[in-house]
mmCIF file of C-alpha atoms in Angstrom:
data_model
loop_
_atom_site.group_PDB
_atom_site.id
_atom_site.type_symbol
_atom_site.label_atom_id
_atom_site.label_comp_id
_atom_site.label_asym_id
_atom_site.label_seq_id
_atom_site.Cartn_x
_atom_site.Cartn_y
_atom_site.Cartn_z
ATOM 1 C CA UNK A 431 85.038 96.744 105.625
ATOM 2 C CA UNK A 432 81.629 96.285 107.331
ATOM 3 C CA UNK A 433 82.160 99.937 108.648
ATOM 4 C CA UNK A 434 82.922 101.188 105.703
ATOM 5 C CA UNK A 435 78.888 99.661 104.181
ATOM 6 C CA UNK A 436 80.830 97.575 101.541
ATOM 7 C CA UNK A 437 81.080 93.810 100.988
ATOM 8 C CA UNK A 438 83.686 93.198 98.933
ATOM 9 C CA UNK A 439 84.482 89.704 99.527
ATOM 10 C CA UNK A 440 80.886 88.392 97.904
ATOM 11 C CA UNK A 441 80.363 84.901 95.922
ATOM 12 C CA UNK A 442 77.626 85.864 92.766
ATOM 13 C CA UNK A 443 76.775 83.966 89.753
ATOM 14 C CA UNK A 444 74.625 84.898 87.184
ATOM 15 C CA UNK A 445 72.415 81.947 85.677
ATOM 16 C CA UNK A 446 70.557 81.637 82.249
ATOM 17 C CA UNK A 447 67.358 80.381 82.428
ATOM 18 C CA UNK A 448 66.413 78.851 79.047
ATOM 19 C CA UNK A 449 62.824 77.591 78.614
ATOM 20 C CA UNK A 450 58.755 77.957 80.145
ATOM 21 C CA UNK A 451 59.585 79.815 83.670
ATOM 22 C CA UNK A 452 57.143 80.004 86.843
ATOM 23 C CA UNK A 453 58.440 82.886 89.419
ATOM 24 C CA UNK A 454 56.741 81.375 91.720
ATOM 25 C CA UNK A 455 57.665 78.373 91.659
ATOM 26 C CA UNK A 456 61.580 79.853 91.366
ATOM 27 C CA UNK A 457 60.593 81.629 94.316
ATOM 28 C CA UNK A 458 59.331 78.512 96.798
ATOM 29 C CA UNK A 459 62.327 76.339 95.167
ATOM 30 C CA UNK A 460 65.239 79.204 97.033
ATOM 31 C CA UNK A 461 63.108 78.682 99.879
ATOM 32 C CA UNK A 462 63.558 75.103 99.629
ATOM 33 C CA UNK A 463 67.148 75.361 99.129
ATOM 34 C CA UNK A 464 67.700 77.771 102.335
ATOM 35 C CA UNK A 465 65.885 75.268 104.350
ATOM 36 C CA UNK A 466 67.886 72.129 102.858
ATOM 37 C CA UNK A 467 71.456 73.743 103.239
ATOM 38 C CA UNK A 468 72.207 74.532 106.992
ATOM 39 C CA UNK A 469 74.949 77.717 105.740
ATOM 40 C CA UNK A 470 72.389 79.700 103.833
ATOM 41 C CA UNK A 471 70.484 80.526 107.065
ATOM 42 C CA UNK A 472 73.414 80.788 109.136
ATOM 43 C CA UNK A 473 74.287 84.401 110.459
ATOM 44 C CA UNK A 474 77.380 85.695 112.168
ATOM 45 C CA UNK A 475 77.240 87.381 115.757
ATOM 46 C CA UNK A 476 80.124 89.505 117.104
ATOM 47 C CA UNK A 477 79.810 88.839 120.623
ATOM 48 C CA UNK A 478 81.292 91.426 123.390
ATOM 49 C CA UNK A 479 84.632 90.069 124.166
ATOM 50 C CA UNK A 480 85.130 87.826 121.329
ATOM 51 C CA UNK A 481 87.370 88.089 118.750
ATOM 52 C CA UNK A 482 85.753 85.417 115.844
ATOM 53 C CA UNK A 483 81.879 85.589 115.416
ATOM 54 C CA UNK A 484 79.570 83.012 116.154
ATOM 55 C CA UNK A 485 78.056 80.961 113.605
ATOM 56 C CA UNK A 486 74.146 80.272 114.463
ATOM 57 C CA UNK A 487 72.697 78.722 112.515
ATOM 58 C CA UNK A 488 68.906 79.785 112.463
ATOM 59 C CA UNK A 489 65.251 77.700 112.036
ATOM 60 C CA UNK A 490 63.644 76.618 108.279
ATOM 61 C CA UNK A 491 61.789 79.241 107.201
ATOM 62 C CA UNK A 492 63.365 82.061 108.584
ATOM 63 C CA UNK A 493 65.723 83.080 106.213
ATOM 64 C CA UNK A 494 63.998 82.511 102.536
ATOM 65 C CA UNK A 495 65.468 85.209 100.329
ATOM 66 C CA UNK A 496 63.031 87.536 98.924
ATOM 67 C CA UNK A 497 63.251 87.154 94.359
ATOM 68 C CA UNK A 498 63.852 90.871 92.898
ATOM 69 C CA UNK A 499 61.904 91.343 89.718
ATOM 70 C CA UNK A 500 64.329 93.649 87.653
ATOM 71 C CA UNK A 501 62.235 95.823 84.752
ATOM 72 C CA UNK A 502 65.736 95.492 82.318
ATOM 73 C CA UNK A 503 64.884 92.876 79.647
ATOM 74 C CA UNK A 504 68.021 93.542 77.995
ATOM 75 C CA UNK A 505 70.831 93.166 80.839
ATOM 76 C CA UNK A 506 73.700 90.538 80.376
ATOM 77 C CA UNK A 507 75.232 88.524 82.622
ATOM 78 C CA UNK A 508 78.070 90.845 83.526
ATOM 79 C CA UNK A 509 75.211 93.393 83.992
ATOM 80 C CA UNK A 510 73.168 91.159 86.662
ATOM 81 C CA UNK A 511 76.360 90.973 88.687
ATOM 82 C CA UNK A 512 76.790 94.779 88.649
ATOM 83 C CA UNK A 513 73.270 94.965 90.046
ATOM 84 C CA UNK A 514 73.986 92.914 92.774
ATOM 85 C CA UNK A 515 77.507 94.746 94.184
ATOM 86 C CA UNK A 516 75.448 98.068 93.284
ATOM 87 C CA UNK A 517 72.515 96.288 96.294
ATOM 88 C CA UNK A 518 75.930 94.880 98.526
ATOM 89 C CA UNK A 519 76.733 98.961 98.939
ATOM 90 C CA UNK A 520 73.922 100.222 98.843
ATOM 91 C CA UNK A 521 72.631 97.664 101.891
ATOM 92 C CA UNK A 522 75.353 95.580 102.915
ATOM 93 C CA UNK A 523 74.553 91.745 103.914
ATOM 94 C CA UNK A 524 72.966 91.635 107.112
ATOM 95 C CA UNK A 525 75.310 89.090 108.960
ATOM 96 C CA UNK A 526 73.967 89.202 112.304
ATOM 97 C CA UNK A 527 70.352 88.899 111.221
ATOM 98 C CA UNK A 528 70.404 87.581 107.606
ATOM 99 C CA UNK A 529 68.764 86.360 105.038
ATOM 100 C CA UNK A 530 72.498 85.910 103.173
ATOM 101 C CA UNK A 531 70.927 84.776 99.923
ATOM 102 C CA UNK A 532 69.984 87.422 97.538
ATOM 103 C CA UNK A 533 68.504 86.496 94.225
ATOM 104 C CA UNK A 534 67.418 89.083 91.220
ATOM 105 C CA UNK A 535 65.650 88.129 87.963
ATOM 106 C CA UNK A 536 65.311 89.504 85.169
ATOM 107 C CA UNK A 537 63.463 88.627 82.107
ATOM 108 C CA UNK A 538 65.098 88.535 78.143
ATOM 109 C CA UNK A 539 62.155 87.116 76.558
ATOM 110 C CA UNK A 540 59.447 84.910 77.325
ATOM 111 C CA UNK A 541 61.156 81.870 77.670
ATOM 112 C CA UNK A 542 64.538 83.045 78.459
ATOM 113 C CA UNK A 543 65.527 84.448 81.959
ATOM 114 C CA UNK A 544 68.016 85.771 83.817
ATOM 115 C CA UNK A 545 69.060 84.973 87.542
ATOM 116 C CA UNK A 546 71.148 86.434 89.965
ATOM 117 C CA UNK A 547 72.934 85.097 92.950
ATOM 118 C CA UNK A 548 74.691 86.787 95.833
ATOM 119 C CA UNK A 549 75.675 85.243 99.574
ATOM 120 C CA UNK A 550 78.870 86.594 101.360
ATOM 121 C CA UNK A 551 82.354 84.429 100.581
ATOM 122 C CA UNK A 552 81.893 83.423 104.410
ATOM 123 C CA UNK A 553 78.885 81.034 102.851
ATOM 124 C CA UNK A 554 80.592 80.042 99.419
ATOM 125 C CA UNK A 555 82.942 79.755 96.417
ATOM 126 C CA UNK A 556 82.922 78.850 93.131
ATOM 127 C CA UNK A 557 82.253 75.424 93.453
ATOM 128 C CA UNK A 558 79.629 76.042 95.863
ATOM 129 C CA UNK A 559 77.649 78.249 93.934
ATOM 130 C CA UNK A 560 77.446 75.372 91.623
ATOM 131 C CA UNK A 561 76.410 73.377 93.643
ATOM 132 C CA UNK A 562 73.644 76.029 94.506
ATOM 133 C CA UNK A 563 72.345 76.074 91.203
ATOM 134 C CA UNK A 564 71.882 72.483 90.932
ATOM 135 C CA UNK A 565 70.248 72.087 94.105
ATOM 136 C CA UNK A 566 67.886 74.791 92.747
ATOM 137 C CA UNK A 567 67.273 73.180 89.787
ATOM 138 C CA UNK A 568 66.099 70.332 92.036
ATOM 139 C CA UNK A 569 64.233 72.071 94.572
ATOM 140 C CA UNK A 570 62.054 73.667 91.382
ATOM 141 C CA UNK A 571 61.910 70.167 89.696
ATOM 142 C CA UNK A 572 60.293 69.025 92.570
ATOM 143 C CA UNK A 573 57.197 71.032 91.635
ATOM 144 C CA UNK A 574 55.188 73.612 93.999
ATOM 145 C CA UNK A 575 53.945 72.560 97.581
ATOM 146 C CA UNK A 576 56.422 69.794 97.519
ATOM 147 C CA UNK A 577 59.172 69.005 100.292
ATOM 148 C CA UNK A 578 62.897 68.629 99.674
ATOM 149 C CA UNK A 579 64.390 66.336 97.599
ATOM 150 C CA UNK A 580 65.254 63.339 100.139
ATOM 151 C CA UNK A 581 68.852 63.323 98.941
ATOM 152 C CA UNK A 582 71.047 63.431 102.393
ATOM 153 C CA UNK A 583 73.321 66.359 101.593
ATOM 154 C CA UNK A 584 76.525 67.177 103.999
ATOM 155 C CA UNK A 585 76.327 70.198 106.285
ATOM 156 C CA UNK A 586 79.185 72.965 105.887
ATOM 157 C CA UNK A 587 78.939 73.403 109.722
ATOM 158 C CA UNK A 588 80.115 70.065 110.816
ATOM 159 C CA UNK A 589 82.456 69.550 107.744
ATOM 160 C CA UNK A 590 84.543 72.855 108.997
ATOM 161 C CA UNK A 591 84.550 71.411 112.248
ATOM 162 C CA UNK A 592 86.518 67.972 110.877
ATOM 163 C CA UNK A 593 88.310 69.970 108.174
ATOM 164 C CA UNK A 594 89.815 72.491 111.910
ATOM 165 C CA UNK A 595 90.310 69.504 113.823
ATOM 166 C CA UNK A 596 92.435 67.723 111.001
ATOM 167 C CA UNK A 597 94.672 71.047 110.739
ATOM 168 C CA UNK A 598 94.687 71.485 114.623
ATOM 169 C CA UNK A 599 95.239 67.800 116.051
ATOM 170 C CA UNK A 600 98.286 66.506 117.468
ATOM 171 C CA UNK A 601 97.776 63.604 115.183
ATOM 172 C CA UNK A 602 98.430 65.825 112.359
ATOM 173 C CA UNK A 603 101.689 67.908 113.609
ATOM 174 C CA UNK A 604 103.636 66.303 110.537
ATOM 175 C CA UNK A 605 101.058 67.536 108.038
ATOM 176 C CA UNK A 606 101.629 70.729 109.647
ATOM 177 C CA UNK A 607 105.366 70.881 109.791
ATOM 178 C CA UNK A 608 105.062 70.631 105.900
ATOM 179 C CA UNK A 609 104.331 74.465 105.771
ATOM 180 C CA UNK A 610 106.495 75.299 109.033
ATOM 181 C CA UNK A 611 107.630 78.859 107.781
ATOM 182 C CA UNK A 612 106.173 79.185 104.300
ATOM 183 C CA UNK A 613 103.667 82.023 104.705
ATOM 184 C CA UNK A 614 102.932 85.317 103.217
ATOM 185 C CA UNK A 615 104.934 88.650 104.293
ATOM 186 C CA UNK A 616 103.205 92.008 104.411
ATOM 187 C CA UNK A 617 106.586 92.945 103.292
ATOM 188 C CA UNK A 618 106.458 91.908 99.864
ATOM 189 C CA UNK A 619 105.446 94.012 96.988
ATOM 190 C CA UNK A 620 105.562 93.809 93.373
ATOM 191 C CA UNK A 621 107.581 96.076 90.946
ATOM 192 C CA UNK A 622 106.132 99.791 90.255
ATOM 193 C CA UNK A 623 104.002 98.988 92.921
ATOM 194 C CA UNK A 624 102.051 102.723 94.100
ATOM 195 C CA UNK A 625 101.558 103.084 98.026
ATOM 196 C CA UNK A 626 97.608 102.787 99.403
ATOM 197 C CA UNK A 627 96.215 105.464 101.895
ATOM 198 C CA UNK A 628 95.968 103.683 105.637
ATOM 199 C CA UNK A 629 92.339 105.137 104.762
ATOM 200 C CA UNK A 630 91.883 104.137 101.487
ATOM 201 C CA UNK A 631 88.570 101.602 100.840
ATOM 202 C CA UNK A 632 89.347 97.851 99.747
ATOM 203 C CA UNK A 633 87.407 98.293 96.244
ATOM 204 C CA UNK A 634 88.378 94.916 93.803
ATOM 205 C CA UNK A 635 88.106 95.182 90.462
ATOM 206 C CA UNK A 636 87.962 92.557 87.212
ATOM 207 C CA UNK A 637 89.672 93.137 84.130
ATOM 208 C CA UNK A 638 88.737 90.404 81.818
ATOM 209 C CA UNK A 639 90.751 89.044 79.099
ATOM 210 C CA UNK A 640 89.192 86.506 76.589
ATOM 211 C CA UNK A 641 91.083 83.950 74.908
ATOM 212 C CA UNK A 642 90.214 82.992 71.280
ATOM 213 C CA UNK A 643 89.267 78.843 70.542
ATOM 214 C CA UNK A 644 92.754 79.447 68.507
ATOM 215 C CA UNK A 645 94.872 80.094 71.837
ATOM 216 C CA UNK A 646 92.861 77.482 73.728
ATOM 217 C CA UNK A 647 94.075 75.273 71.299
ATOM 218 C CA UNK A 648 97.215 75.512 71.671
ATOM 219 C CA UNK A 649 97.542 75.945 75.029
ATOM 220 C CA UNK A 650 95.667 72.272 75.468
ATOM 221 C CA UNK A 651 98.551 71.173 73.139
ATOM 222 C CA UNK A 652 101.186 72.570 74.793
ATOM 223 C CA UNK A 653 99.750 70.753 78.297
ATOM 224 C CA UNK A 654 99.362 67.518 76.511
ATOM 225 C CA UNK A 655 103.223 68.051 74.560
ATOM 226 C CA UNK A 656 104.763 67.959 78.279
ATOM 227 C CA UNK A 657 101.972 65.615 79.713
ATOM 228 C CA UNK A 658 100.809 68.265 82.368
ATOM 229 C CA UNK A 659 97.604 69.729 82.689
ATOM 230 C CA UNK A 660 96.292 73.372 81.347
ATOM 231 C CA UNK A 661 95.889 74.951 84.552
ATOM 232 C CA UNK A 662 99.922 73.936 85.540
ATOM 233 C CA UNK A 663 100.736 75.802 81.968
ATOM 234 C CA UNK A 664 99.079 78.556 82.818
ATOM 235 C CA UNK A 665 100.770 78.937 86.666
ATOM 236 C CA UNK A 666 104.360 78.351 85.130
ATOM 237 C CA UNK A 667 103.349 81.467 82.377
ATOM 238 C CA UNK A 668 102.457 83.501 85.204
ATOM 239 C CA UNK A 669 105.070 82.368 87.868
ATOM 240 C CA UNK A 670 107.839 82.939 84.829
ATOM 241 C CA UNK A 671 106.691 86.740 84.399
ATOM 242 C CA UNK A 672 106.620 87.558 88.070
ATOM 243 C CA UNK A 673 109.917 86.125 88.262
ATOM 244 C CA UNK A 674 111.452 88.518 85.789
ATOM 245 C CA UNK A 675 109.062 91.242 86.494
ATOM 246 C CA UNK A 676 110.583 91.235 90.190
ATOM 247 C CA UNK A 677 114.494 90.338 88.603
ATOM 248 C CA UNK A 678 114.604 86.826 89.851
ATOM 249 C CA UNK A 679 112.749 87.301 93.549
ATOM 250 C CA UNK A 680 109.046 86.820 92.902
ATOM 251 C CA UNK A 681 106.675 87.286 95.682
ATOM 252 C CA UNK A 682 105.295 84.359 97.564
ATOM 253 C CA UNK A 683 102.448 83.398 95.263
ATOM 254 C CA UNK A 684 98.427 82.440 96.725
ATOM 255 C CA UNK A 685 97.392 79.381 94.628
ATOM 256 C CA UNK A 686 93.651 78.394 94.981
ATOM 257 C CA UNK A 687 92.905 74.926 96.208
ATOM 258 C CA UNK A 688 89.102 73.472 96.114
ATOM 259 C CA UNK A 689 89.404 72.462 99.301
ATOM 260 C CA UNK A 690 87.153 70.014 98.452
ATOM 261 C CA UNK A 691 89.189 66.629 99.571
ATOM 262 C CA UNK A 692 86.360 64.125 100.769
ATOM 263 C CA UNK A 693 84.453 62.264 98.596
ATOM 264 C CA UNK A 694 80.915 63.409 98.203
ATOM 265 C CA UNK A 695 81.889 67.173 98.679
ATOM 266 C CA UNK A 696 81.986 68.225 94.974
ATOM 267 C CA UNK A 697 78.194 69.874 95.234
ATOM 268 C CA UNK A 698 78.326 71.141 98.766
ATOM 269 C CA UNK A 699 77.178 74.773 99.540
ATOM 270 C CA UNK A 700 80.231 76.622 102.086
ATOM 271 C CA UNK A 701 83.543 77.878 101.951
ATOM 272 C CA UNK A 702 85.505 75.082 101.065
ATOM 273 C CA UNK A 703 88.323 77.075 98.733
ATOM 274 C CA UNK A 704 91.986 77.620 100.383
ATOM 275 C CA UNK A 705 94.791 79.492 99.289
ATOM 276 C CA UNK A 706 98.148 77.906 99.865
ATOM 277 C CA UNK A 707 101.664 79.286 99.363
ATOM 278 C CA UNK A 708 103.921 78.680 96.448
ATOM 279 C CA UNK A 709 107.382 79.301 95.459
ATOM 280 C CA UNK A 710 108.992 77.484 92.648
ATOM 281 C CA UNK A 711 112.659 77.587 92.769
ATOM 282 C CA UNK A 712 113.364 79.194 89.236
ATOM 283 C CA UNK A 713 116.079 80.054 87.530
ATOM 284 C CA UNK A 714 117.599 81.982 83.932
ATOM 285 C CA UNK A 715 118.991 78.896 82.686
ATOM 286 C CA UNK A 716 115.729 76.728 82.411
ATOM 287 C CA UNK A 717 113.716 76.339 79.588
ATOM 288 C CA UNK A 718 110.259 76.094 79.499
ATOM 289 C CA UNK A 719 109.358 72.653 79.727
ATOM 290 C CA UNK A 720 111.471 72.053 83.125
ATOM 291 C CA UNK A 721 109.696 75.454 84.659
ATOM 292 C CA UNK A 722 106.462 73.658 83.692
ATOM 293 C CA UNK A 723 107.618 70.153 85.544
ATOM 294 C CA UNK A 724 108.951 72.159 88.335
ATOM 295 C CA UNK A 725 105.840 74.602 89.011
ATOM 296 C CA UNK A 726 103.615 70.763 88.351
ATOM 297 C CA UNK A 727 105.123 69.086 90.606
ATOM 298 C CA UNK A 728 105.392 72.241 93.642
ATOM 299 C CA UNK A 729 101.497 72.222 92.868
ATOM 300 C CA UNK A 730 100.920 68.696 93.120
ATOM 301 C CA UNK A 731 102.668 68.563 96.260
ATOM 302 C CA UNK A 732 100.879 71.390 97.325
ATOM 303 C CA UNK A 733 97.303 70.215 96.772
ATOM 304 C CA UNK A 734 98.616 66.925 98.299
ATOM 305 C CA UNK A 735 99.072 68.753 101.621
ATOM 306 C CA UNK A 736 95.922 71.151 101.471
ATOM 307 C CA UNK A 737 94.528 70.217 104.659
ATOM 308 C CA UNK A 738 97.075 71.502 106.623
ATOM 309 C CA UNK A 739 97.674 74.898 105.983
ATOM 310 C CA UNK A 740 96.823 76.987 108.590
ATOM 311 C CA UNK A 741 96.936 80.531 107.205
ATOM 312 C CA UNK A 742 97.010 82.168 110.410
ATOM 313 C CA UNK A 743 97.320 81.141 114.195
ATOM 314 C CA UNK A 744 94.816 81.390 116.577
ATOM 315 C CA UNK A 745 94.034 85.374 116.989
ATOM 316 C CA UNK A 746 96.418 86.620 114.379
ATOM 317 C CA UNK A 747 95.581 88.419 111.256
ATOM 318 C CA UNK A 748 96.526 86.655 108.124
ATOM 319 C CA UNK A 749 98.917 88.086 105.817
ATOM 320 C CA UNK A 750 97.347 89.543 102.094
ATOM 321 C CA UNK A 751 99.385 88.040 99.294
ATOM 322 C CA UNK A 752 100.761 90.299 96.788
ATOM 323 C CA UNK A 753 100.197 88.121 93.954
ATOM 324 C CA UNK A 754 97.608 84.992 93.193
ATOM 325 C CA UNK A 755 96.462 82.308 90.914
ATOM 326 C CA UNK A 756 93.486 80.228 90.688
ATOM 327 C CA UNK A 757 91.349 78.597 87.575
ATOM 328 C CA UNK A 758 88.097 77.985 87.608
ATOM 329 C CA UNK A 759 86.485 75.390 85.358
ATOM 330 C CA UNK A 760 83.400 75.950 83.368
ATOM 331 C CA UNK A 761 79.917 74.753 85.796
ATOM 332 C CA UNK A 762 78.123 72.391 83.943
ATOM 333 C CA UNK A 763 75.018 72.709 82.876
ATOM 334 C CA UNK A 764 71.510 71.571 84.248
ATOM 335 C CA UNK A 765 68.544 70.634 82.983
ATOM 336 C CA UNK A 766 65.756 70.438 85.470
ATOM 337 C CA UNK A 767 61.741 71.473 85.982
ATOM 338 C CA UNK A 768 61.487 72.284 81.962
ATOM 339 C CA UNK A 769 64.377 74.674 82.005
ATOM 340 C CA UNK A 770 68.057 74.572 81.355
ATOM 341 C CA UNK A 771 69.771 76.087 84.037
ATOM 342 C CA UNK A 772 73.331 77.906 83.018
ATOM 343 C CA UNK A 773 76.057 79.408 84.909
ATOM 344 C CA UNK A 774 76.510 82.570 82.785
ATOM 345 C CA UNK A 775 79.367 84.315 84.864
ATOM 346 C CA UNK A 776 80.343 84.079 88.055
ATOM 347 C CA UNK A 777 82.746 86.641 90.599
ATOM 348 C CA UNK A 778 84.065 85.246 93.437
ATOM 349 C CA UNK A 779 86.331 87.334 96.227
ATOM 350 C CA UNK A 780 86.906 85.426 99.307
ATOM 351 C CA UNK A 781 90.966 86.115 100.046
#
């Protein structure tokens, strides 16, 4: 994909900045963040002979991204994240060199703002680029001139070091065993599914779908009826339509995982997100409710084991999965430096 100048697999947010703004300040505050978070100056080196790239990570105040002024006062969030994939291919992230962070602003009024955020998936996910923003809001709280907040934050780099050796130790071989043959097969496709060109470019795109407060409703009632949760609703509605979509055989499913299993990791910066493998056991004679405490409790069992699934060994290429699910709750929203800092949208491909 590199070769091809596009970076498809990108982690952007767009952020509304309500209130009394100082670029300047916004601009020492991401260089603030870049030097607090080790991953946001870390670049990637292909080294002859190697397979994986090396992670270096580089010195403070090399890597401060440079803030784009954007002359479009009336852009909307959606818009601000076009902007950025039309910068990723038109000048792909610089991996070996860096700066990773990209940041755009525009300006809807005099005291309303808009932000834009774009690092490679290798640096982030959803809940990261949360965690971004409110370490921003921080950083710019602080005030001009001033140092980083002294709150001791955890480092990505060592935490994927512990999170490899708990999938990879002999102390953890049962953990392992757990997903001993449950992977994803290049082999399986989904009904009406067209062929793809060997040479065709990996281009995602979003089709978005918005649910009235109406169908929220009742789909918080329905996960409250059967004492489950929205988000195992939702998987059972979409694992029941691939399974009669595909006549009873549905495809090995991706379901997104935070990742996130030690305390204290809920704001850190890096690529915490997994996908693991599921594959309910369904059938035409259940109802509803015992799909939904069947798909529950495969989940449950399956976030239970996150830490160790392996997608891939050592050297091999993982497998693509033909199908997906993952929800992403709302980021809440900050208030810090005389502004209110809000997640407007966010796109996230990292699998």
């Amino acid at each position: 994909m590199r070769k091809q100048g596009l970076d498809p697999c990108t982690a952007a947010c767009a952020i509304c900045l309500e209130g009394p703004l100082d670029r300047a300040l916004l601009e020492q505050a991401l260089g603030r963040v870049a030097e607090r978070h080790e991953i946001l100056r870390t670049t990637f080196r292909l080294l002859e002979g190697m397979k994986v790239p090396l992670q270096v990570v580089e010195e403070p105040g090399t890597q401060s991204p440079r803030l784009v002024l954007l002359d479009e006062p009336d852009l909307e969030p959606d818009q601000i994240l076009a902007r950025l994939e039309e910068w990723a291919c038109a000048e792909p992230f610089d991996l070996d060199r860096g700066p990773c962070l990209r940041a755009l602003l525009a300006g809807c009024s005099a005291t309303v703002h808009l932000l834009g955020l774009a690092l490679p998936a290798l640096c982030c996910d959803e809940a990261g680029l949360a965690g971004l923003v409110r370490d921003l809001g921080l950083c710019y709280a602080a005030g001009p001139g001033a140092g980083p907040p002294g709150e001791e934050i955890p480092q990505y780099i060592d935490l994927a070091e512990v999170f490899n050796q708990i999938a990879e130790s002999e102390d953890t071989r049962a953990g392992r065993q757990r997903w001993a043959g449950v992977q994803a097969s290049g082999a399986e496709r989904l009904p009406f599914e067209g062929g793809v060109a060997g040479t065709s470019r990996f281009t995602p795109r979003v089709s978005v779908t918005r649910l009235g407060k109406g169908e929220t409703s009742a789909l918080e009632d329905l996960a409250r009826e059967h004492q489950s949760s929205v988000e195992a609703v939702l998987l059972t509605c979409w694992q029941v339509l691939l399974w009669r979509l595909s006549g009873g055989s549905p495809p090995l499913l991706g379901v997104r995982c935070s990742g996130r299993t030690f305390a204290g990791l809920e704001h850190g910066i890096g690529l915490f997100a997994r996908y693991l493998p599921l594959r309910p056991e369904l059938a035409g004679e259940l109802g509803f409710d015992q799909a939904l405490q069947q798909v529950g409790r495969a989940l449950a069992e399956a976030v239970k084991w996150q830490d160790y699934f392996l997608r891939s060994g050592a050297g091999e290429e993982p497998q693509a999965w033909a199908c997906a699910f993952e929800r992403v709750e709302p980021a809440p929203v900050t208030r810090a430096g005389g502004l209110e800092w809000r997640v407007a949208a966010r796109r996230v491909c990292i699998d």
